[in-house]
Coordinates of C-alpha atoms and ligand atoms in Angstrom, one line a residue:
X206 CA 0.0 0.0 0.0
X207 CA 2.9 2.4 0.8
X208 CA 4.2 2.1 -2.7
X209 CA 0.8 2.9 -4.2
X210 CA 0.2 5.8 -1.9
X211 CA 3.6 7.2 -2.8
X212 CA 2.9 6.8 -6.5
X213 CA -0.5 8.5 -6.2
X214 CA 1.1 11.5 -4.6
X215 CA 4.1 11.6 -6.9
X216 CA 2.1 11.3 -10.1
X217 CA -0.9 13.5 -9.0
X218 CA -3.6 10.9 -8.5
X219 CA -4.4 11.7 -4.9
X220 CA -3.3 14.5 -2.4
X221 CA -4.0 15.0 1.2
X222 CA -6.6 17.8 1.5
X223 CA -5.2 21.2 2.6
X224 CA -1.8 19.5 2.8
X225 CA 0.1 22.8 3.0
X226 CA -1.6 23.3 6.4
X227 CA -0.8 19.8 7.7
X228 CA -3.9 18.2 6.1
X229 CA -7.2 17.2 7.7
X230 CA -8.1 13.7 8.7
X231 CA -10.5 11.9 6.4
X232 CA -10.5 14.4 3.5
X233 CA -8.7 13.8 0.2
X234 CA -8.1 15.7 -3.1
X235 CA -7.8 14.2 -6.5
X236 CA -5.0 15.6 -8.7
X237 CA -5.0 15.9 -12.5
X238 CA -4.7 12.1 -13.1
X239 CA -6.9 11.2 -10.2
X240 CA -9.8 13.4 -11.3
X241 CA -9.8 11.9 -14.8
X242 CA -9.7 8.3 -13.3
X243 CA -12.5 9.1 -10.9
X244 CA -14.6 10.8 -13.6
X245 CA -14.1 7.8 -15.8
X246 CA -15.5 5.5 -13.0
X247 CA -18.5 7.8 -12.6
X248 CA -19.1 8.0 -16.3
X249 CA -18.9 4.2 -16.7
X250 CA -21.5 3.8 -13.9
X251 CA -23.8 6.6 -15.4
X252 CA -23.5 5.1 -18.9
X253 CA -24.3 1.6 -17.8
X254 CA -26.9 2.3 -15.2
X255 CA -28.8 5.3 -16.7
X256 CA -27.9 6.0 -20.4
X257 CA -28.0 2.4 -21.6
X258 CA -31.3 1.5 -19.8
X259 CA -34.9 2.5 -20.6
X260 CA -36.0 1.8 -17.0
X261 CA -33.7 4.1 -15.1
X262 CA -33.6 7.9 -15.0
X263 CA -31.1 10.2 -13.3
X264 CA -31.3 12.8 -10.5
X265 CA -29.1 15.4 -8.9
X266 CA -30.4 16.5 -5.4
X267 CA -29.2 19.1 -3.0
X268 CA -26.7 18.0 -0.3
X269 CA -28.6 19.9 2.4
X270 CA -32.3 19.0 2.7
X271 CA -35.1 19.7 5.1
X272 CA -34.0 18.1 8.4
X273 CA -37.3 16.2 8.6
X274 CA -35.9 13.9 5.8
X275 CA -33.4 12.6 8.3
X276 CA -36.0 12.2 11.0
X277 CA -38.1 10.1 8.7
X278 CA -35.2 8.0 7.4
X279 CA -34.2 7.2 11.0
X280 CA -30.7 8.8 10.6
X281 CA -31.3 11.3 13.5
X282 CA -31.9 8.5 16.0
X283 CA -30.0 5.5 14.5
X284 CA -27.1 6.7 12.4
X285 CA -24.7 6.1 15.2
X286 CA -21.3 4.5 15.8
X287 CA -20.2 3.4 19.2
X288 CA -17.5 5.7 20.5
X289 CA -14.9 5.2 23.2
X290 CA -12.1 7.4 24.6
X291 CA -8.9 6.6 26.3
X292 CA -8.9 8.2 29.7
X293 CA -5.1 8.6 29.6
X294 CA -4.0 9.6 26.1
X295 CA -7.5 10.9 25.0
X296 CA -7.4 9.0 21.7
X297 CA -10.8 8.3 20.3
X298 CA -11.9 5.0 18.7
X299 CA -14.9 3.2 17.2
X300 CA -15.7 0.7 19.9
X301 CA -16.5 -2.0 17.3
X302 CA -13.0 -1.6 15.8
X303 CA -11.1 -2.1 19.1
X304 CA -10.4 -5.5 20.4
X305 CA -8.8 -7.0 23.6
X306 CA -6.4 -9.6 22.5
X307 CA -5.0 -12.2 24.9
X308 CA -2.5 -14.9 24.0
X309 CA -1.7 -17.5 26.6
X310 CA 0.1 -20.8 26.9
X311 CA -1.9 -22.4 29.7
X312 CA -1.7 -20.1 32.7
X313 CA 1.2 -18.2 31.2
X314 CA -0.2 -15.0 29.6
X315 CA 2.3 -13.8 27.0
X316 CA 0.3 -11.0 25.5
X317 CA -2.7 -8.9 26.7
X318 CA -3.3 -5.8 24.8
X319 CA -5.9 -3.6 23.0
X320 CA -5.7 -3.6 19.2
X321 CA -7.4 -1.5 16.6
X322 CA -8.6 -3.5 13.6
X323 CA -11.6 -4.2 11.3
X324 CA -12.1 -7.7 12.6
X325 CA -10.9 -10.3 15.2
X326 CA -8.5 -12.0 12.8
X327 CA -6.8 -8.7 11.9
X328 CA -6.8 -7.7 15.6
X329 CA -4.6 -10.7 16.4
X330 CA -2.1 -9.7 13.7
X331 CA -2.2 -6.0 14.9
X332 CA -1.6 -7.0 18.5
X333 CA 1.3 -9.3 17.6
X334 CA 2.8 -6.7 15.3
X335 CA 2.5 -4.0 18.0
X336 CA 4.3 -6.1 20.7
X337 CA 7.9 -5.5 21.6
X338 CA 10.5 -7.8 20.1
X339 CA 10.9 -9.9 23.2
X340 CA 7.2 -10.7 23.3
X341 CA 7.1 -11.4 19.5
X342 CA 9.9 -13.9 19.9
X343 CA 8.1 -15.6 22.8
X344 CA 4.8 -15.7 20.7
X345 CA 6.7 -17.4 17.9
X346 CA 8.4 -19.9 20.2
X347 CA 5.0 -20.9 21.8
X348 CA 3.5 -21.0 18.3
X349 CA 0.7 -23.6 18.0
X350 CA 0.4 -24.1 21.8
X351 CA -1.0 -20.5 22.1
X352 CA -4.6 -20.0 22.9
X353 CA -5.9 -16.6 21.6
X354 CA -9.0 -14.9 22.9
X355 CA -10.2 -11.8 21.1
X356 CA -13.2 -9.7 22.2
X357 CA -14.6 -6.4 20.9
X358 CA -14.2 -3.9 23.7
X359 CA -17.9 -3.1 23.7
X360 CA -18.7 -6.8 24.1
X361 CA -16.2 -7.8 26.8
X362 CA -17.1 -10.6 29.2
X363 CA -17.4 -9.8 32.9
X364 CA -14.1 -9.1 34.6
X365 CA -12.1 -8.3 31.5
X366 CA -10.9 -4.7 31.2
X367 CA -10.3 -2.8 28.0
X368 CA -6.9 -1.3 27.2
X369 CA -6.1 1.5 24.8
X370 CA -4.4 0.2 21.7
X371 CA -2.0 3.2 21.8
X372 CA -1.0 3.6 25.4
X373 CA -2.7 0.8 27.3
X374 CA -4.7 3.3 29.3
X375 CA -8.2 2.7 30.6
X376 CA -11.0 3.1 28.1
X377 CA -14.4 4.7 28.8
X378 CA -17.6 2.8 28.2
X379 CA -19.0 3.0 24.7
X380 CA -21.5 5.7 23.9
X381 CA -23.5 6.6 20.8
X382 CA -22.0 9.1 18.4
X383 CA -24.2 10.4 15.5
X384 CA -22.1 10.6 12.4
X385 CA -24.1 13.3 10.5
X386 CA -22.3 16.6 10.1
X387 CA -24.4 19.5 11.4
X388 CA -24.6 23.0 10.0
X389 CA -26.9 26.0 10.2
X390 CA -29.0 27.4 7.4
X391 CA -29.4 31.2 7.3
X392 CA -28.1 33.8 9.7
X393 CA -29.4 32.3 13.0
X394 CA -27.2 29.7 14.7
X395 CA -29.8 28.1 16.8
X396 CA -31.6 24.8 16.9
X397 CA -34.4 26.0 14.5
X398 CA -31.7 26.6 11.8
X399 CA -29.9 23.3 12.2
X400 CA -29.5 21.1 9.2
X401 CA -27.3 18.2 8.1
X402 CA -24.9 17.4 5.3
X403 CA -26.4 14.3 3.7
X404 CA -24.8 11.1 4.9
X405 CA -26.1 9.2 1.8
X406 CA -27.6 10.3 -1.5
X407 CA -30.4 7.8 -1.3
X408 CA -32.8 9.8 0.8
X409 CA -32.8 12.6 -1.8
X410 CA -34.1 10.0 -4.3
X411 CA -36.9 8.9 -2.0
X412 CA -37.9 12.5 -1.3
X413 CA -38.1 13.1 -5.1
X414 CA -39.7 9.7 -6.0
X415 CA -43.2 11.3 -6.6
X416 CA -41.7 14.3 -8.6
X417 CA -39.9 11.9 -10.9
X418 CA -42.9 9.6 -11.2
X419 CA -45.2 12.5 -12.1
X420 CA -42.9 14.1 -14.6
X421 CA -41.1 11.3 -16.4
X422 CA -43.9 8.9 -17.2
X423 CA -41.9 6.0 -15.7
X424 CA -43.9 2.9 -15.0
X425 CA -43.1 0.3 -12.4
X426 CA -40.6 -1.3 -12.3
X427 CA -38.2 1.6 -12.7
X428 CA -35.1 3.2 -11.1
X429 CA -33.8 6.6 -10.1
X430 CA -30.0 6.9 -10.1
X431 CA -27.8 9.6 -8.5
X432 CA -24.0 10.2 -8.1
X433 CA -23.0 12.7 -5.5
X434 CA -21.1 13.7 -2.4
X435 CA -22.0 12.3 1.0
X436 CA -20.5 13.2 4.4
X437 CA -20.0 11.1 7.5
X438 CA -18.2 12.2 10.6
X439 CA -16.3 9.0 10.8
X440 CA -14.6 8.5 14.2
X441 CA -11.5 6.9 12.7
X442 CA -11.1 7.6 9.0
X443 CA -8.5 5.1 7.8
X444 CA -7.0 3.0 5.1
X445 CA -6.2 5.9 2.8
X446 CA -9.4 7.1 1.0
X447 CA -11.3 3.9 1.9
X448 CA -13.0 5.4 5.0
X449 CA -13.3 9.2 4.4
X450 CA -15.4 11.8 5.9
X451 CA -16.3 13.3 2.5
X452 CA -16.9 10.9 -0.3
X453 CA -19.0 10.2 -3.4
X454 CA -21.7 7.6 -3.8
X455 CA -23.3 6.0 -6.9
X456 CA -26.7 5.0 -5.8
X457 CA -29.7 3.4 -7.6
X458 CA -33.1 3.0 -6.0
X459 CA -35.0 0.6 -8.1
X460 CA -38.8 0.6 -7.4
X461 CA -40.8 -2.5 -8.0
X462 CA -44.0 -4.4 -7.0
X463 CA -43.4 -6.3 -3.7
X464 CA -44.1 -9.6 -5.4
X465 CA -41.2 -9.1 -7.9
X466 CA -38.7 -7.7 -5.3
X467 CA -36.9 -11.0 -4.6
X468 CA -36.3 -11.5 -8.3
X469 CA -35.1 -7.9 -8.9
X470 CA -32.8 -8.2 -5.9
X471 CA -31.1 -11.2 -7.4
X472 CA -30.9 -9.5 -10.8
X473 CA -29.2 -6.4 -9.4
X474 CA -26.9 -8.2 -7.1
X475 CA -25.5 -10.3 -9.9
X476 CA -25.5 -7.4 -12.4
X477 CA -23.6 -5.2 -10.0
X478 CA -21.0 -7.8 -9.3
X479 CA -20.5 -8.3 -13.1
X480 CA -20.1 -4.6 -13.5
X481 CA -17.0 -4.6 -11.3
X482 CA -15.5 -7.5 -13.3
X483 CA -16.2 -5.6 -16.5
X484 CA -14.3 -2.6 -15.1
X485 CA -11.2 -4.7 -14.9
X486 CA -11.4 -6.0 -11.3
X487 CA -11.3 -9.5 -12.7
X488 CA -8.9 -11.0 -10.3
X489 CA -9.7 -13.4 -7.5
X490 CA -9.6 -10.3 -5.2
X491 CA -13.3 -9.6 -5.9
X492 CA -16.0 -11.3 -3.9
X493 CA -19.8 -11.3 -3.5
X494 CA -20.9 -12.0 0.0
X495 CA -24.5 -12.6 1.0
X496 CA -25.4 -11.2 4.4
X497 CA -26.6 -13.6 7.1
X498 CA -29.9 -12.8 8.7
X499 CA -28.4 -11.3 11.8
X500 CA -26.4 -8.8 9.8
X501 CA -29.5 -7.4 8.1
X502 CA -30.8 -4.0 9.0
X503 CA -34.3 -4.3 10.6
X504 CA -36.0 -3.0 7.4
X505 CA -33.9 -5.0 4.9
X506 CA -35.1 -8.4 3.6
X507 CA -31.8 -9.3 1.9
X508 CA -28.4 -7.8 1.4
X509 CA -25.1 -8.6 -0.3
X510 CA -21.8 -6.9 -0.5
X511 CA -19.3 -6.6 -3.3
X512 CA -16.0 -6.9 -1.5
X513 CA -12.4 -6.3 -2.7
X514 CA -9.3 -7.8 -1.2
X515 CA -7.3 -4.6 -0.5
X516 CA -3.8 -4.8 0.8
X517 CA -5.3 -3.9 4.2
X518 CA -7.9 -6.6 4.1
X519 CA -11.2 -7.6 2.5
X520 CA -13.6 -4.6 2.5
X521 CA -16.9 -3.4 1.0
X522 CA -17.1 -1.6 -2.3
X523 CA -20.9 -1.7 -2.7
X524 CA -23.9 -3.0 -0.9
X525 CA -27.0 -4.3 -2.7
X526 CA -30.1 -4.4 -0.5
X527 CA -33.8 -5.2 -0.7
X528 CA -35.0 -2.3 1.5
X529 CA -38.7 -3.3 1.3
X530 CA -41.1 -0.4 1.4
X531 CA -39.5 1.0 4.5
X532 CA -38.2 4.3 3.2
X533 CA -41.3 5.3 1.2
X534 CA -43.6 4.3 4.1
X535 CA -41.5 6.4 6.5
X536 CA -41.6 9.4 4.2
X537 CA -45.3 9.0 3.5
X538 CA -46.0 9.0 7.3
X539 CA -43.7 11.9 8.1
X540 CA -44.6 14.2 5.1
X541 CA -48.3 13.3 5.0
X542 CA -48.0 13.0 1.2
X543 CA -49.4 10.0 -0.7
X544 CA -46.4 8.0 -2.0
X545 CA -48.4 5.0 -3.2
X546 CA -48.3 3.8 -6.8
X547 CA -51.4 3.1 -8.8
X548 CA -51.0 0.4 -11.5
X549 CA -53.7 1.2 -14.1
X550 CA -53.4 -2.2 -15.7
X551 CA -54.0 -4.3 -12.6
X552 CA -55.9 -1.5 -10.8
X553 CA -53.8 -2.1 -7.7
X554 CA -52.4 0.6 -5.4
X555 CA -49.3 -0.2 -3.4
X556 CA -46.1 1.3 -1.8
X557 CA -43.3 -0.1 -4.0
X558 CA -40.4 -2.1 -2.7
X559 CA -36.9 -0.8 -3.3
X560 CA -33.8 -2.6 -4.4
X561 CA -30.8 -0.5 -3.7
X562 CA -27.3 -1.0 -5.2
X563 CA -25.2 1.6 -3.3
X564 CA -21.6 1.9 -4.3
X565 CA -18.7 4.2 -3.4
X566 CA -16.9 6.2 -6.1
X567 CA -13.7 6.6 -4.0
X568 CA -13.6 3.0 -2.9
X569 CA -14.0 1.8 -6.5
X570 CA -11.3 4.2 -7.6
X571 CA -9.0 2.9 -4.8
X572 CA -9.7 -0.7 -5.8
X573 CA -8.9 0.1 -9.4
X574 CA -5.7 1.8 -8.4
X575 CA -4.7 -1.3 -6.3
X576 CA -5.6 -3.7 -9.1
X577 CA -3.7 -1.7 -11.7
X578 CA -0.4 -1.3 -9.7
X579 CA 2.1 -3.7 -11.3
X580 CA 5.9 -4.0 -11.1
X581 CA 7.5 -5.8 -14.0
X582 CA 10.4 -5.4 -16.4
X583 CA 10.6 -3.6 -19.7
X584 CA 13.7 -3.1 -22.0
X585 CA 15.2 0.4 -22.1
X586 CA 16.4 2.0 -25.3
X587 CA 19.4 -0.2 -25.4
X588 CA 17.3 -3.4 -25.0
X589 CA 18.4 -4.0 -21.4
X590 CA 15.7 -5.1 -19.0
X591 CA 14.7 -2.5 -16.5
X592 CA 12.3 -2.6 -13.5
X593 CA 9.2 -0.6 -14.2
X594 CA 6.0 0.4 -12.4
X595 CA 3.0 0.3 -14.7
X596 CA -0.6 1.1 -13.9
X597 CA -2.6 -1.4 -15.9
X598 CA -5.9 0.4 -16.0
X599 CA -8.6 -0.9 -18.3
X600 CA -8.4 1.5 -21.3
X601 CA -11.9 2.7 -20.6
X602 CA -10.8 4.0 -17.2
X603 CA -7.2 5.2 -18.0
X604 CA -6.9 8.9 -17.1
X605 CA -4.9 9.6 -20.3
X606 CA -5.6 7.5 -23.3
X607 CA -2.8 8.5 -25.6
X608 CA 0.6 10.1 -25.3
X609 CA 2.3 11.6 -28.4
X610 CA 6.1 11.9 -28.6
X611 CA 8.3 13.4 -31.4
X612 CA 11.5 11.3 -31.3
X613 CA 13.6 14.5 -31.5
X614 CA 12.7 18.2 -31.2
X615 CA 13.7 18.9 -34.9
X616 CA 13.4 17.8 -38.5
X617 CA 9.7 18.6 -38.5
X618 CA 8.8 15.9 -36.0
X619 CA 7.2 18.2 -33.4
X620 CA 4.9 19.7 -36.0
X621 CA 3.6 16.2 -37.1
X622 CA 3.3 15.2 -33.4
X623 CA 1.3 18.4 -32.6
X624 CA -1.1 17.6 -35.5
X625 CA -1.7 14.0 -34.0
X626 CA -2.1 15.6 -30.6
X627 CA -4.6 18.3 -31.9
X628 CA -6.6 15.7 -33.8
X629 CA -7.0 13.5 -30.6
X630 CA -7.9 16.5 -28.5
X631 CA -10.5 17.6 -31.1
X632 CA -12.0 14.2 -30.8
X633 CA -12.4 14.7 -27.0
X634 CA -9.7 12.2 -26.1
X635 CA -7.6 12.7 -23.0
X636 CA -4.2 13.1 -24.7
X637 CA -0.7 14.1 -23.5
X638 CA 2.2 15.7 -25.5
X639 CA 5.8 15.1 -24.3
X640 CA 9.0 16.0 -26.1
X641 CA 11.3 16.1 -23.1
X642 CA 14.1 13.5 -22.4
X643 CA 14.9 10.1 -23.8
X644 CA 12.0 8.3 -25.3
X645 CA 12.4 5.4 -22.9
X646 CA 12.0 7.7 -20.0
X647 CA 8.9 9.2 -21.6
X648 CA 7.4 5.7 -21.9
X649 CA 8.2 5.1 -18.1
X650 CA 6.3 8.3 -17.2
X651 CA 3.3 7.2 -19.2
X652 CA 3.5 3.6 -17.7
X653 CA 3.2 5.1 -14.3
X654 CA 0.2 7.2 -15.4
X655 CA -1.4 4.1 -16.9
X656 CA -1.6 5.5 -20.5
X657 CA -2.5 2.5 -22.7
X658 CA -1.0 3.9 -26.0
X659 CA 2.1 5.9 -26.8
X660 CA 2.7 7.2 -30.3
X661 CA 6.2 8.1 -31.5
X662 CA 6.8 10.3 -34.5
X663 CA 10.3 9.4 -36.0
X664 CA 12.4 9.7 -39.1
X665 CA 10.3 7.1 -41.0
X666 CA 7.2 9.2 -40.3
X667 CA 8.7 12.0 -42.3
X668 CA 9.1 9.6 -45.2
X669 CA 5.9 7.7 -45.3
X670 CA 3.5 9.4 -42.7
X671 CA 3.4 6.3 -40.4
X672 CA 4.0 6.4 -36.7
X673 CA 4.7 3.7 -34.1
X674 CA 2.0 2.8 -31.6
X675 CA 3.4 1.2 -28.4
X676 CA 1.0 -0.9 -26.3
X677 CA 1.5 -0.4 -22.5
X678 CA 0.9 -4.0 -21.4
X679 CA 2.5 -6.2 -24.0
X680 CA 5.1 -3.6 -25.1
X681 CA 4.5 -4.4 -28.8
X682 CA 5.1 -1.6 -31.3
X683 CA 3.3 -1.4 -34.6
X684 CA 3.4 1.1 -37.4
X685 CA 0.1 2.7 -38.5
X686 CA -0.8 5.7 -40.6
X687 CA -0.5 9.0 -38.7
X688 CA -4.0 10.0 -39.7
X689 CA -5.4 6.8 -38.3
X690 CA -4.1 7.2 -34.8
X691 CA -7.3 8.7 -33.3
X692 CA -9.5 6.0 -34.8
X693 CA -7.0 3.3 -33.7
X694 CA -7.1 4.4 -30.1
X695 CA -10.9 5.2 -30.1
X696 CA -11.7 1.6 -31.1
X697 CA -9.6 0.3 -28.2
X698 CA -10.8 2.4 -25.2
X699 CA -14.5 1.6 -25.1
Ligands
GAP278 N1 -27.9 4.2 1.0 C1 -27.2 3.1 1.6 C2 -25.8 3.4 2.0 O1 -25.4 4.6 2.1 P1 -23.7 2.3 3.0 O2 -23.2 0.9 3.0 O3 -23.6 3.1 4.2 O4 -25.1 2.3 2.3 C3 -22.8 2.7 0.5 O5 -22.8 3.1 1.9 C4 -21.4 2.8 0.0 O6 -20.9 4.1 0.2 C5 -20.4 1.8 0.6 O7 -20.5 0.5 0.0 C6 -19.1 2.5 0.3 O8 -18.7 2.2 -1.0 C7 -19.5 4.0 0.3 N2 -19.1 4.6 1.7 C8 -19.8 4.5 2.8 N3 -19.1 5.1 3.8 C9 -18.0 5.6 3.3 C10 -16.8 6.3 3.8 N4 -16.8 6.7 5.0 N5 -15.8 6.6 2.9 C11 -15.8 6.2 1.6 N6 -16.9 5.5 1.1 C12 -17.9 5.2 1.9

């Protein structure tokens, strides 16, 4: 992960927000390459979910809505994480992410410590990694004989005390912490002016369900899709952009008759998993996990997660849920507006069920960065193998599609290169022009940016108007007509 984070900063994919002032936890900025990559992820989702479907329309809601929306949705009361503090060092943790780990060989306790991790298995690893070298040696020596007990600190058995993972100090009891960011609307900063930054885009869709239905002539089943910023005051933002306080979601609320909801749930669960494989996450790192009954929210009938095996562990990219008619029923009750649907064919009136595929733009972008990062060897200009870092993005997602190099800055080559560059730009392609340094070094720069095609204008171009096209992944070079470059690349980046 460290190598990827360093590359993302060095090459302008991702920066820490307000870095010149020391940054701010849980907020990230996307640089010139990152913004193109992220936009390509969003465009792929929008194209596949909205533009290519007759039964889905788009929406773009405001971030701040009437606070009653969040009362109806249950967020004001229920959108909580359990929070604990260390009484000694004052560090703050999510109670469900801190574990007490004990390793003992019979009566002999070798390790007893708090550890911060996503699950019990990773807590053991974190506890062992955080131990001093003497304890680590003893743990290794006792190996298979060790008995490990791991408990979440908010579920400790009687008599076991919780230790701070950082300083071993005493921890407070867990208390509820609402993750919605509060703000004030208008000039008065009192409770009547309080509002929230939305923690999900979904509720804006439910609040507009009737507007869309009345204006778009959609018939059940149909979906409303939205991409937009959401905000959560995460207690411990971590794992780079994975858990941020400001992030973007891609959410679809698909409305259907209650009798067809089970079928639509399976349809969307499988379609959404396939979407990620189509984006290039084809490796064995991608998983679809059905939730067990006890994991389901009280209003959900079924739920599955698309998970990716990040370097820091298996974690969720998207959840697909059958939310029943919970949200529309709540909004109907709280707003007093009729949100039922009348089917004029069957003469039936009902509150639709909702299937919700809800994905994260930043998490998908991070998974794509992790998947693309590759170290291999490529020959330099003398044919000698050299280590290279190459971002093997699917061409559809690559931030830059084409780089254009004149071999030398003379003999008319820059002029021809400029013409190829201008043609690509006029076609709306993300294209980069580079005439600085040895051509091998220019290739390396584009490999790190993940540019799938590099075109070089050389002496032969000046004789027969052909250029070389170099393929990022298999390093083959072929000659094609200079005026066919745009078409050649366009055919390969869909
Ligand atoms: N409307 C349902 C909903 O919001 P969620 O599982 O809380 O469900 C959906 O969020 C997706 O939003 C997640 O799968 C994840 O990709 C993204 N997401 C949630 N919290 C996030 C955070 N703190 N940072 C980055 N992405 C986040």
